[in-house]
């Protein structure tokens, strides 16, 4: 079909119950190819395509954006993991 397919996916990835290994990932894709990705462990945007490299350079210049993305582990991931994990663990 004609048209374009663009989307972003945010993930909180962890394997320990104390969340010390929690990583926030944000991927931006265009036509099913990931262009740019943010990883809270790396602490910056990384371009994976020619266009994504340009996007990453632009995003990384905005330190308020980068700091906000890094903070997503504490502001979004961990609070939601507490809620979701407690509902699963309490049922075991």
mmCIF file of N, CA and C in Angstrom, residues 1-9 27-36 49 51-52 55:
data_model
loop_
_atom_site.group_PDB
_atom_site.id
_atom_site.type_symbol
_atom_site.label_atom_id
_atom_site.label_comp_id
_atom_site.label_asym_id
_atom_site.label_seq_id
_atom_site.Cartn_x
_atom_site.Cartn_y
_atom_site.Cartn_z
ATOM 1 N N UNK A 1 0.841 -1.183 0.000
ATOM 2 C CA UNK A 1 0.000 0.000 0.000
ATOM 3 C C UNK A 1 0.884 1.245 0.000
ATOM 4 N N UNK A 2 0.359 2.302 -0.558
ATOM 5 C CA UNK A 2 1.080 3.568 -0.576
ATOM 6 C C UNK A 2 0.986 4.231 0.791
ATOM 7 N N UNK A 3 1.967 5.026 1.112
ATOM 8 C CA UNK A 3 1.964 5.747 2.370
ATOM 9 C C UNK A 3 3.220 5.491 3.156
ATOM 10 N N UNK A 4 3.243 6.073 4.341
ATOM 11 C CA UNK A 4 4.404 5.970 5.207
ATOM 12 C C UNK A 4 3.994 5.400 6.556
ATOM 13 N N UNK A 5 4.938 4.790 7.217
ATOM 14 C CA UNK A 5 4.700 4.169 8.507
ATOM 15 C C UNK A 5 5.724 4.723 9.482
ATOM 16 N N UNK A 6 5.247 5.526 10.449
ATOM 17 C CA UNK A 6 6.144 6.144 11.415
ATOM 18 C C UNK A 6 5.630 5.856 12.820
ATOM 19 N N UNK A 7 6.519 5.486 13.730
ATOM 20 C CA UNK A 7 6.097 5.235 15.100
ATOM 21 C C UNK A 7 7.274 5.348 16.065
ATOM 22 N N UNK A 8 6.922 5.510 17.344
ATOM 23 C CA UNK A 8 7.904 5.507 18.416
ATOM 24 C C UNK A 8 7.516 4.421 19.408
ATOM 25 N N UNK A 9 8.514 3.787 19.982
ATOM 26 C CA UNK A 9 8.260 2.775 20.993
ATOM 27 C C UNK A 9 9.145 3.060 22.205
ATOM 28 N N UNK A 27 12.729 4.268 20.838
ATOM 29 C CA UNK A 27 13.119 4.058 19.438
ATOM 30 C C UNK A 27 12.134 4.775 18.526
ATOM 31 N N UNK A 28 12.647 5.500 17.552
ATOM 32 C CA UNK A 28 11.817 6.169 16.555
ATOM 33 C C UNK A 28 12.078 5.509 15.207
ATOM 34 N N UNK A 29 11.008 5.053 14.576
ATOM 35 C CA UNK A 29 11.125 4.306 13.323
ATOM 36 C C UNK A 29 10.354 4.985 12.207
ATOM 37 N N UNK A 30 10.827 4.765 11.009
ATOM 38 C CA UNK A 30 10.154 5.238 9.807
ATOM 39 C C UNK A 30 10.191 4.108 8.788
ATOM 40 N N UNK A 31 9.037 3.741 8.308
ATOM 41 C CA UNK A 31 8.907 2.626 7.365
ATOM 42 C C UNK A 31 9.622 1.365 7.872
ATOM 43 N N UNK A 32 9.394 1.063 9.137
ATOM 44 C CA UNK A 32 9.877 -0.140 9.817
ATOM 45 C C UNK A 32 11.382 -0.191 10.057
ATOM 46 N N UNK A 33 12.092 0.897 9.767
ATOM 47 C CA UNK A 33 13.526 0.980 10.059
ATOM 48 C C UNK A 33 13.717 1.916 11.244
ATOM 49 N N UNK A 34 14.442 1.468 12.261
ATOM 50 C CA UNK A 34 14.728 2.325 13.413
ATOM 51 C C UNK A 34 15.758 3.365 12.983
ATOM 52 N N UNK A 35 15.363 4.640 13.080
ATOM 53 C CA UNK A 35 16.244 5.743 12.689
ATOM 54 C C UNK A 35 17.125 6.206 13.837
ATOM 55 N N UNK A 36 16.504 6.399 14.999
ATOM 56 C CA UNK A 36 17.219 6.963 16.141
ATOM 57 C C UNK A 36 16.720 6.281 17.405
ATOM 58 N N UNK A 49 20.540 5.304 11.154
ATOM 59 C CA UNK A 49 20.487 5.505 9.700
ATOM 60 C C UNK A 49 21.118 6.866 9.414
ATOM 61 N N UNK A 51 19.691 9.508 8.189
ATOM 62 C CA UNK A 51 18.773 10.518 8.720
ATOM 63 C C UNK A 51 18.788 10.497 10.249
ATOM 64 N N UNK A 52 18.847 9.303 10.843
ATOM 65 C CA UNK A 52 18.874 9.168 12.294
ATOM 66 C C UNK A 52 20.093 9.801 12.927
ATOM 67 N N UNK A 55 19.271 13.380 13.207
ATOM 68 C CA UNK A 55 18.310 13.578 14.299
ATOM 69 C C UNK A 55 19.014 13.498 15.651
#
